[in-house]
Coordinates of C-alpha atoms and ligand atoms in Angstrom, one line a residue:
X290 CA 0.2 64.7 -61.6
X291 CA -1.5 66.6 -58.7
X292 CA -2.8 70.0 -59.9
X293 CA -2.3 73.1 -57.7
X294 CA -6.0 73.1 -56.9
X295 CA -5.9 69.6 -55.6
X296 CA -2.6 70.3 -53.7
X297 CA -4.3 73.2 -51.9
X298 CA -7.2 71.0 -50.9
X299 CA -4.9 68.4 -49.5
X300 CA -2.8 71.0 -47.7
X301 CA -6.0 72.3 -46.1
X302 CA -6.6 68.9 -44.6
X303 CA -3.1 68.1 -43.2
X304 CA -1.4 71.5 -43.0
X305 CA 1.6 72.6 -45.1
X306 CA 4.1 70.9 -42.7
X307 CA 2.5 67.5 -43.5
X308 CA 2.5 67.8 -47.3
X309 CA 5.8 67.3 -49.1
X310 CA 6.2 67.5 -52.8
X311 CA 9.9 68.5 -52.8
X312 CA 12.2 66.5 -55.0
X313 CA 14.1 65.3 -52.0
X314 CA 11.0 64.2 -50.1
X315 CA 9.6 62.4 -53.1
X316 CA 12.9 60.7 -53.8
X317 CA 13.1 59.4 -50.2
X318 CA 9.8 57.6 -50.7
X319 CA 10.4 56.4 -54.3
X320 CA 11.7 53.0 -53.2
X321 CA 11.6 50.5 -50.4
X322 CA 13.7 47.5 -49.2
X323 CA 13.2 45.7 -52.5
X324 CA 16.1 46.0 -54.8
X325 CA 15.7 47.3 -58.3
X326 CA 12.3 49.1 -58.0
X327 CA 12.1 52.8 -57.9
X328 CA 9.4 55.3 -59.0
X329 CA 8.7 58.9 -57.8
X330 CA 5.4 59.7 -56.0
X331 CA 3.8 63.1 -56.7
X332 CA 3.7 63.9 -52.9
X333 CA 4.2 62.5 -49.5
X334 CA 1.4 63.2 -46.9
X335 CA 1.4 62.6 -43.2
X336 CA -2.1 62.6 -41.8
X337 CA -2.6 63.1 -38.1
X338 CA -5.8 61.1 -37.5
X339 CA -8.4 58.9 -39.2
X340 CA -10.6 61.8 -40.2
X341 CA -7.8 63.3 -42.1
X342 CA -7.1 60.0 -43.8
X343 CA -10.7 59.7 -44.8
X344 CA -10.8 63.3 -46.3
X345 CA -7.5 62.6 -48.2
X346 CA -9.0 59.4 -49.6
X347 CA -12.2 61.1 -50.7
X348 CA -10.2 63.6 -52.7
X349 CA -8.0 60.9 -54.2
X350 CA -11.0 58.9 -55.2
X351 CA -12.7 61.9 -56.8
X352 CA -9.6 62.7 -58.9
X353 CA -8.3 59.2 -59.4
X354 CA -5.0 59.8 -57.6
X355 CA -3.2 56.6 -56.5
X356 CA -2.5 56.2 -52.8
X357 CA 0.4 54.1 -51.5
X358 CA 0.1 53.6 -47.7
X359 CA 3.5 53.1 -46.2
X360 CA 4.9 52.0 -42.8
X361 CA 8.7 51.8 -42.7
X362 CA 9.1 50.5 -46.2
X363 CA 10.9 47.3 -45.2
X364 CA 8.7 45.1 -47.4
X365 CA 10.6 42.9 -49.8
X366 CA 8.0 42.8 -52.7
X367 CA 8.1 46.4 -53.9
X368 CA 4.8 46.8 -52.1
X369 CA 5.4 50.5 -51.3
X370 CA 7.1 51.5 -54.5
X371 CA 4.7 54.1 -56.1
X372 CA 4.9 52.6 -59.6
X373 CA 1.9 54.6 -60.7
X374 CA 2.8 57.9 -58.9
X375 CA 0.2 59.5 -56.7
X376 CA 0.7 60.1 -53.0
X377 CA 2.6 58.1 -50.4
X378 CA 0.7 58.1 -47.1
X379 CA 2.9 57.9 -44.0
X380 CA 1.9 57.3 -40.4
X381 CA 4.6 59.1 -38.4
X382 CA 1.9 61.0 -36.4
X383 CA -0.4 57.9 -36.0
X384 CA 2.1 55.9 -33.9
X385 CA 0.5 55.6 -30.5
X386 CA -0.3 52.6 -28.4
X387 CA -3.8 53.6 -27.4
X388 CA -4.7 50.9 -24.8
X389 CA -3.4 47.8 -23.2
X390 CA -6.5 46.0 -21.9
X391 CA -5.3 43.5 -19.3
X392 CA -8.8 42.1 -18.6
X393 CA -9.6 41.3 -22.3
X394 CA -5.9 40.6 -23.2
X395 CA -5.8 43.0 -26.1
X396 CA -3.8 46.0 -27.2
X397 CA -5.2 48.7 -29.4
X398 CA -2.7 50.6 -31.6
X399 CA -2.4 53.1 -34.4
X400 CA -0.7 51.8 -37.6
X401 CA 2.6 53.6 -37.3
X402 CA 3.6 51.8 -34.0
X403 CA 7.0 50.1 -34.3
X404 CA 6.6 46.3 -33.7
X405 CA 9.3 46.1 -31.1
X406 CA 7.9 49.0 -29.2
X407 CA 4.6 47.2 -28.9
X408 CA 6.2 43.9 -27.9
X409 CA 8.3 45.7 -25.2
X410 CA 5.3 47.7 -23.9
X411 CA 3.1 44.6 -23.4
X412 CA 6.0 42.5 -22.0
X413 CA 6.4 45.1 -19.2
X414 CA 2.9 44.0 -18.1
X415 CA 3.8 40.3 -18.3
X416 CA 2.0 39.9 -21.6
X417 CA 3.2 38.5 -24.9
X418 CA 2.6 39.6 -28.5
X419 CA 4.3 36.7 -30.5
X420 CA 4.6 37.9 -34.1
X421 CA 8.3 38.9 -34.4
X422 CA 9.5 39.6 -37.9
X423 CA 13.3 40.0 -38.1
X424 CA 12.7 43.6 -39.1
X425 CA 10.7 44.3 -35.9
X426 CA 13.1 47.0 -34.7
X427 CA 11.9 49.2 -37.6
X428 CA 8.7 47.6 -39.1
X429 CA 5.3 49.0 -38.2
X430 CA 2.2 47.2 -37.1
X431 CA 0.3 48.6 -40.2
X432 CA 3.0 47.0 -42.4
X433 CA 2.9 43.8 -40.4
X434 CA -0.9 43.5 -40.8
X435 CA -0.8 44.3 -44.5
X436 CA 1.8 41.7 -45.2
X437 CA 0.6 39.2 -42.6
X438 CA 4.1 39.0 -41.4
X439 CA 5.6 36.0 -39.7
X440 CA 8.7 35.6 -37.5
X441 CA 10.9 33.3 -35.5
X442 CA 8.0 32.4 -33.2
X443 CA 5.6 31.6 -36.0
X444 CA 5.8 27.9 -35.8
X445 CA 4.3 27.6 -32.3
X446 CA 2.4 30.9 -32.1
X447 CA 1.3 31.6 -35.6
X448 CA 1.7 34.8 -37.6
X449 CA 0.3 38.4 -37.5
X450 CA -3.1 37.2 -38.8
X451 CA -3.6 35.1 -35.7
X452 CA -3.4 38.1 -33.4
X453 CA -5.6 40.7 -35.3
X454 CA -9.0 40.9 -33.7
X455 CA -10.4 44.1 -35.0
X456 CA -9.5 46.9 -37.4
X457 CA -10.6 50.4 -38.2
X458 CA -10.3 50.9 -42.0
X459 CA -10.7 53.8 -44.3
X460 CA -12.2 52.4 -47.5
X461 CA -11.4 53.7 -51.0
X462 CA -14.5 55.9 -51.0
X463 CA -13.5 57.5 -47.7
X464 CA -15.9 55.6 -45.5
X465 CA -14.6 54.6 -42.1
X466 CA -15.5 51.0 -41.0
X467 CA -14.8 48.9 -37.9
X468 CA -14.3 45.2 -38.2
X469 CA -14.2 42.7 -35.3
X470 CA -13.1 44.0 -32.0
X471 CA -12.3 42.7 -28.5
X472 CA -14.8 39.9 -28.6
X473 CA -13.4 36.3 -28.5
X474 CA -16.6 35.2 -30.3
X475 CA -18.2 37.3 -33.1
X476 CA -19.7 35.8 -36.2
X477 CA -21.8 38.8 -37.3
X478 CA -21.4 38.8 -41.1
X479 CA -18.4 38.2 -43.3
X480 CA -15.0 38.2 -41.6
X481 CA -13.7 41.4 -43.0
X482 CA -10.8 41.5 -40.5
X483 CA -9.2 38.5 -42.2
X484 CA -9.9 40.1 -45.6
X485 CA -7.8 43.2 -44.8
X486 CA -5.0 41.2 -43.2
X487 CA -2.4 40.6 -45.9
X488 CA -4.2 42.9 -48.4
X489 CA -1.0 44.9 -49.0
X490 CA -2.7 48.3 -48.9
X491 CA -4.8 47.4 -51.9
X492 CA -8.2 47.3 -50.3
X493 CA -8.2 50.1 -47.7
X494 CA -6.1 52.0 -45.1
X495 CA -5.8 50.6 -41.7
X496 CA -6.0 53.4 -39.1
X497 CA -6.3 51.4 -35.9
X498 CA -5.9 47.8 -34.9
X499 CA -6.9 45.7 -31.8
X500 CA -4.5 42.8 -31.3
X501 CA -4.7 39.7 -29.2
X502 CA -2.2 39.2 -26.3
X503 CA -1.4 36.1 -24.4
X504 CA 0.4 35.5 -21.1
X505 CA 4.2 35.5 -21.2
X506 CA 5.6 31.9 -21.2
X507 CA 7.1 31.0 -17.9
X508 CA 10.6 29.9 -19.2
X509 CA 12.5 29.5 -22.4
X510 CA 15.5 27.5 -23.6
X511 CA 17.6 27.8 -26.7
X512 CA 20.0 25.4 -28.4
X513 CA 22.0 25.1 -31.6
X514 CA 22.3 21.8 -33.5
X515 CA 25.2 21.5 -35.9
X516 CA 25.3 19.4 -39.1
X517 CA 27.8 18.2 -41.7
X518 CA 24.9 17.5 -44.0
X519 CA 22.2 19.9 -45.1
X520 CA 19.7 17.3 -45.6
X521 CA 20.3 15.8 -42.2
X522 CA 19.3 19.2 -40.7
X523 CA 16.2 19.3 -42.9
X524 CA 15.3 15.8 -41.8
X525 CA 15.6 16.8 -38.2
X526 CA 13.0 19.5 -38.7
X527 CA 10.5 16.9 -40.0
X528 CA 11.4 14.4 -37.3
X529 CA 10.9 16.9 -34.5
X530 CA 7.4 17.8 -35.7
X531 CA 6.6 14.1 -36.4
X532 CA 7.5 13.4 -32.8
X533 CA 4.6 15.8 -31.9
X534 CA 6.8 18.6 -30.5
X535 CA 6.1 22.1 -31.6
X536 CA 9.1 24.2 -30.7
X537 CA 8.7 28.0 -30.3
X538 CA 11.5 28.5 -32.9
X539 CA 13.0 26.2 -35.4
X540 CA 15.3 28.1 -37.7
X541 CA 17.7 27.0 -40.4
X542 CA 21.0 28.6 -41.6
X543 CA 23.3 27.0 -44.2
X544 CA 27.1 27.3 -44.2
X545 CA 27.5 30.4 -46.4
X546 CA 24.9 32.2 -44.4
X547 CA 26.6 31.1 -41.1
X548 CA 29.9 32.5 -42.3
X549 CA 28.6 36.0 -43.1
X550 CA 26.4 36.1 -40.0
X551 CA 29.4 35.3 -37.8
X552 CA 31.6 37.9 -39.6
X553 CA 28.8 40.4 -38.8
X554 CA 27.7 39.4 -35.3
X555 CA 31.0 37.9 -34.0
X556 CA 29.5 35.7 -31.3
X557 CA 31.5 32.6 -32.0
X558 CA 29.1 30.7 -34.3
X559 CA 30.6 27.6 -35.9
X560 CA 31.4 28.4 -39.6
X561 CA 32.9 25.1 -40.6
X562 CA 29.7 23.1 -40.5
X563 CA 27.2 22.7 -43.4
X564 CA 24.1 23.9 -41.5
X565 CA 22.7 24.7 -38.1
X566 CA 19.3 24.6 -36.6
X567 CA 18.4 27.2 -34.0
X568 CA 15.8 25.6 -31.7
X569 CA 13.9 27.1 -28.9
X570 CA 11.1 26.0 -26.6
X571 CA 9.1 28.0 -24.1
X572 CA 6.4 27.2 -21.6
X573 CA 6.3 25.6 -18.1
X574 CA 9.7 24.6 -16.9
X575 CA 9.1 20.8 -16.9
X576 CA 7.7 20.9 -20.4
X577 CA 10.6 22.9 -21.7
X578 CA 13.1 20.5 -20.1
X579 CA 11.4 17.5 -21.5
X580 CA 11.0 18.9 -25.0
X581 CA 14.6 20.1 -25.2
X582 CA 15.9 16.7 -24.1
X583 CA 13.8 14.9 -26.7
X584 CA 14.7 17.4 -29.5
X585 CA 18.4 17.0 -28.6
X586 CA 18.0 13.2 -28.9
X587 CA 16.2 13.6 -32.3
X588 CA 18.9 15.9 -33.7
X589 CA 21.6 13.4 -32.7
X590 CA 19.7 10.5 -34.2
X591 CA 19.5 12.5 -37.5
X592 CA 23.3 12.9 -37.4
X593 CA 23.8 16.3 -35.8
X594 CA 27.5 16.4 -35.0
X595 CA 26.9 18.5 -31.9
X596 CA 24.1 20.0 -30.0
X597 CA 24.8 23.0 -27.7
X598 CA 22.4 24.5 -25.2
X599 CA 22.7 28.2 -24.5
X600 CA 24.1 28.7 -21.0
X601 CA 22.4 32.0 -20.3
X602 CA 19.7 34.3 -21.6
X603 CA 22.4 36.6 -22.9
X604 CA 23.9 33.8 -25.0
X605 CA 20.4 32.8 -26.3
X606 CA 19.6 36.4 -27.2
X607 CA 22.9 36.7 -29.1
X608 CA 21.9 33.6 -31.1
X609 CA 18.5 35.0 -31.9
X610 CA 19.8 38.4 -32.8
X611 CA 22.4 36.8 -35.0
X612 CA 19.7 34.8 -36.8
X613 CA 17.6 38.0 -37.2
X614 CA 20.6 39.8 -38.7
X615 CA 21.0 37.2 -41.5
X616 CA 19.7 39.4 -44.3
X617 CA 21.6 42.5 -43.2
X618 CA 24.8 40.4 -42.9
X619 CA 24.3 38.9 -46.4
X620 CA 23.6 42.4 -47.8
X621 CA 27.2 43.3 -47.0
X622 CA 28.6 40.8 -49.6
X623 CA 27.6 42.4 -52.9
X624 CA 25.8 45.6 -54.1
X625 CA 22.5 43.9 -54.7
X626 CA 20.8 41.3 -52.4
X627 CA 17.8 39.4 -53.7
X628 CA 16.0 37.5 -51.0
X629 CA 13.1 35.2 -51.7
X630 CA 10.5 33.5 -49.8
X631 CA 9.6 30.1 -51.2
X632 CA 7.6 28.0 -48.8
X633 CA 6.9 24.3 -48.8
X634 CA 5.2 21.8 -46.5
X635 CA 7.6 21.1 -43.7
X636 CA 7.9 17.5 -44.8
X637 CA 9.4 18.7 -48.1
X638 CA 12.1 20.9 -46.6
X639 CA 14.9 18.5 -47.4
X640 CA 13.9 18.2 -51.0
X641 CA 13.5 22.0 -51.4
X642 CA 17.0 22.7 -49.8
X643 CA 18.5 20.2 -52.2
X644 CA 16.7 21.6 -55.2
X645 CA 17.8 25.2 -54.3
X646 CA 21.5 24.1 -54.2
X647 CA 21.1 22.3 -57.5
X648 CA 19.4 25.2 -59.2
X649 CA 22.1 27.6 -57.9
X650 CA 24.8 25.3 -59.4
X651 CA 22.9 25.0 -62.7
X652 CA 22.8 28.8 -63.1
X653 CA 26.2 29.4 -61.6
X654 CA 25.0 31.8 -59.0
X655 CA 25.6 32.0 -55.2
X656 CA 22.5 31.3 -53.1
X657 CA 22.7 31.3 -49.3
X658 CA 19.6 29.8 -47.6
X659 CA 18.2 30.5 -44.2
X660 CA 14.7 30.7 -42.8
X661 CA 11.9 29.5 -40.7
X662 CA 12.4 25.8 -41.3
X663 CA 9.7 24.8 -38.9
X664 CA 7.2 26.7 -41.1
X665 CA 8.7 25.3 -44.3
X666 CA 9.5 29.0 -45.1
X667 CA 12.9 29.3 -46.6
X668 CA 14.7 32.5 -47.7
X669 CA 17.1 31.6 -50.5
X670 CA 19.1 34.7 -50.8
X671 CA 21.4 35.8 -53.7
X672 CA 24.1 38.3 -53.3
X673 CA 24.6 39.8 -56.8
X674 CA 25.2 43.0 -58.7
X675 CA 22.4 44.6 -60.6
X676 CA 25.0 46.1 -63.0
X677 CA 26.0 42.7 -64.2
X678 CA 23.1 42.1 -66.6
X679 CA 24.3 38.6 -67.5
X680 CA 24.4 37.4 -63.9
X681 CA 21.1 39.1 -63.1
X682 CA 19.4 37.2 -65.9
X683 CA 20.7 33.9 -64.5
X684 CA 19.6 35.0 -61.0
X685 CA 16.1 35.6 -62.4
X686 CA 15.9 32.2 -64.0
X687 CA 17.2 30.5 -60.9
X688 CA 14.5 32.1 -58.7
X689 CA 11.8 31.3 -61.3
X690 CA 12.8 27.7 -61.1
X691 CA 12.9 27.8 -57.3
X692 CA 9.3 29.2 -57.3
X693 CA 8.2 26.5 -59.7
X694 CA 9.8 23.8 -57.5
X695 CA 8.1 25.2 -54.4
X696 CA 4.7 24.9 -56.2
X697 CA 5.5 21.4 -57.4
X698 CA 6.2 20.4 -53.8
X699 CA 2.8 21.7 -52.7
X700 CA 4.2 25.0 -51.5
X701 CA 3.7 28.7 -52.4
X702 CA 5.6 31.6 -54.0
X703 CA 5.6 33.6 -50.8
X704 CA 5.2 32.6 -47.2
X705 CA 5.4 36.0 -45.6
X706 CA 6.8 38.7 -47.7
X707 CA 3.7 39.3 -49.9
X708 CA 3.1 39.6 -53.6
X709 CA 3.5 43.3 -54.3
X710 CA 4.9 44.0 -57.7
X711 CA 7.7 41.4 -57.5
X712 CA 5.7 38.2 -57.2
X713 CA 2.6 39.4 -59.2
X714 CA 3.7 37.6 -62.4
X715 CA 3.8 34.3 -60.5
X716 CA 0.6 34.6 -58.5
X717 CA -1.4 32.7 -61.1
X718 CA 0.9 29.7 -60.7
X719 CA -0.4 29.4 -57.2
X720 CA -4.0 30.5 -57.5
X721 CA -5.0 29.6 -61.0
X722 CA -7.0 31.9 -63.3
X723 CA -10.2 31.4 -61.3
X724 CA -8.5 32.3 -58.0
X725 CA -7.2 35.5 -59.6
X726 CA -10.6 36.3 -60.9
X727 CA -12.2 35.9 -57.5
X728 CA -9.6 38.2 -55.9
X729 CA -10.0 40.8 -58.6
X730 CA -13.8 40.8 -58.0
X731 CA -13.1 41.7 -54.4
X732 CA -10.7 44.5 -55.4
X733 CA -13.2 45.8 -57.9
X734 CA -16.0 45.9 -55.4
X735 CA -14.0 47.7 -52.7
X736 CA -11.9 49.9 -54.9
X737 CA -13.7 50.4 -58.3
X738 CA -11.4 53.3 -59.3
X739 CA -8.2 51.3 -58.5
X740 CA -6.7 54.1 -56.3
X741 CA -5.5 51.8 -53.4
X742 CA -1.9 50.9 -54.0
X743 CA -2.4 50.2 -57.8
X744 CA -0.1 47.9 -59.7
X745 CA 0.4 45.6 -56.7
X746 CA -0.7 41.9 -56.3
X747 CA -2.2 41.6 -59.8
X748 CA 0.3 41.4 -62.7
X749 CA -0.2 43.7 -65.7
X750 CA 2.1 41.6 -67.8
X751 CA 4.7 38.9 -67.4
X752 CA 7.2 41.6 -66.6
X753 CA 9.5 40.8 -63.8
X754 CA 12.0 42.9 -61.8
X755 CA 12.4 46.3 -63.5
X756 CA 13.4 49.7 -62.4
X757 CA 10.4 51.9 -63.0
X758 CA 11.2 55.6 -63.1
X759 CA 8.8 58.4 -63.6
Ligands
FAD843 C1 16.0 42.9 -42.7 C2 14.6 42.5 -43.0 C3 14.1 41.4 -42.3 C4 12.8 41.0 -42.5 N1 12.3 39.9 -41.8 C5 11.0 39.5 -42.0 C6 10.5 38.4 -41.2 O1 11.2 37.8 -40.4 N2 9.2 38.1 -41.5 C7 8.4 38.8 -42.3 O2 7.2 38.4 -42.5 N3 8.9 39.8 -43.0 C8 10.1 40.2 -42.9 N4 10.6 41.3 -43.6 C9 9.7 42.0 -44.5 C10 9.0 43.3 -43.9 O3 9.8 43.8 -42.8 C11 7.6 43.0 -43.4 O4 6.8 42.8 -44.5 C12 7.0 44.2 -42.6 O5 5.8 43.7 -42.1 C13 6.8 45.4 -43.3 O6 6.5 46.5 -42.4 P1 6.7 48.0 -42.8 O7 6.2 48.8 -41.7 O8 8.1 48.3 -43.2 O9 5.7 48.1 -44.0 P2 5.9 48.7 -45.4 O10 7.0 48.0 -46.1 O11 5.9 50.1 -45.4 O12 4.5 48.3 -46.1 C14 4.1 46.9 -46.3 C15 2.8 46.8 -47.0 O13 1.8 47.3 -46.1 C16 1.0 48.4 -46.7 N5 0.7 49.2 -45.5 C17 1.5 49.8 -44.6 N6 0.8 50.4 -43.7 C18 -0.5 50.4 -44.1 C19 -1.7 50.9 -43.5 N7 -1.7 51.6 -42.4 N8 -2.8 50.6 -44.2 C20 -2.8 49.9 -45.3 N9 -1.7 49.4 -45.9 C21 -0.6 49.6 -45.2 C22 1.9 48.9 -47.7 O14 1.2 49.6 -48.7 C23 2.6 47.7 -48.2 O15 1.8 47.0 -49.2 C24 11.9 41.7 -43.4 C25 12.5 42.8 -44.1 C26 13.8 43.2 -43.9 C27 14.3 44.4 -44.6

C-alpha cells in the first residue's frame, strides 16, 4: 500500500496528471499479453524525464515499494504483471527519437519509442535497424531491450542485444549511470550494457538507449516452400544452413497455423499442405539471386512439393505480414491462447517438431507450431479455454514436457520471450542451482531491497500459471 504521505511525495515529482491510482487506471495495468496472470498495482506513474525516474526510484527504495517498468505490455511471460503490487512505471512521455547519427551509424532513443516508428525513421535515411519482433507495431524499445527480443530477421542479423551499444540506466538506489556509448571499441570495465539487456526490468530502469544501425541491404527476395511432410520442412532448414547460406528470414508454419493465418489474412496461402517455409534473402543483387536459386534447389531436394517466389514487393510484404499475424490469428480460435518459446539447436528442429506433435497427441490438446526455424526458435501454441480446468491441466503437462524435451535436445526454455513469472519455475532446469545462485548474487548487489520488478525471473516455488489477484 502507498500511504497518503508517499503519494503526495510522488505527485510532487510528476504532477497529479501523471499519477493514477483510480481503480480503472490500476485495472488497465494489472495484466499484460500473458494469459492467466492478473494483479492490481497500487498506482500507475508516467515520469517525464530521467531525473523524475530517479526521484521516484529513490522514494520507492526508501519505502520498499515495488516498481514494474512497463512498455506496451506485449511480453508473453507475465513480466509486467505487478504480482507484488507497487507502482507501474510507464514511458508515454519518454518516447522520443533523440538523434540519428549518420556518421557513427547510431540512433539514440528514449525507452517508450515504438519499434516500428524507429525502424521507419531510420529507413527514411537509408539505414537499417534489423530487430523486428512480430509485435513491432506496438512494442517499445525499452521492452525489446529488456526481453532481448528477436524477430524474423534474427537469423542473419541477430537480436536486440546485437544492436544495443549504450544505455542510460536508473539503478535501484536512484543513481543514474551510463554504459557503453557510440564507440565501436570500448573495453573499459565490465560490460554492463550486456548485463542490462534481457534483464526484464529486474536490475534497473532504462531511460535512454544508443542503438547500432547498418546500411539498408540493396535488394531482397522472398519465397515460400510448401511441404507434405513436417520433417522434410525441418530438414530443409538444417540443409540450407549446412550449405553455408544464412538467409535473412527462415520461418516455419505448420498446417493448423497456416489455416488460421489464411482465414485471418486472406492472401491465398496454401492451406492443404503440412508445412511451409517462408524464406528471404537480402543483400547485393547477384548474391540474392545465387542464394535464392540454391535454396530453391535444396528445398526441392528435401521434398518440397512446390517453391514459389514472390512476384512483387507487395506480395512479399503480404507474406511477411501474414507470418507476423500468426499469434493474433491463432488467438481467434479459443478464449485462451498459450504460446510458448522452446528453442533448440537448428540441427534438432525436425526432432523437436516431431516431439511437439507426439506430446500434443499424448495429452489430447491442439498445438499449432510456427516460429523462427532458422534460429531453432519454435512457438508451439495452444488454443484452449482457461475455464476448462481439466484441459488446462493437460496443456500445462504438455508444455512442461515440451520444455524438458527442448533441454534434452540441447535447447532452452525461452529463446526470446523471457522468463518473467511464467518460466521462473523452469529456469533451474536450464541454469542449474549454481547458475541461479550467480544470477541472484547480481540481483542482490544491484537491488538489495528487491524493489525492481520483484517476483520475476527467480521462482518462489514450483507454482506455475496462476491468477494472482490482490
Ligand atoms: C502478437 C505478439 C507477437 C510477438 N512477437 C514477438 C517476436 O517476434 N519476438 C519476440 O522476441 N517477442 C515477441 N513478442 C513478445 C513481446 O512483444 C516482446 O517481448 C517485446 O519486446 C515487449 O515489448 P513491450 O514494449 O510490450 O514491453 P513490456 O511487455 O511492457 O515489458 C517487457 C519487459 O521489459 C521491462 N521493461 C519495459 N520497459 C522498461 C524500461 N524502460 N526499463 C526497464 N525495464 C523495462 C518490463 O518490466 C518487462 O519485464 C510478441 C508478443 C505478441 C503479443
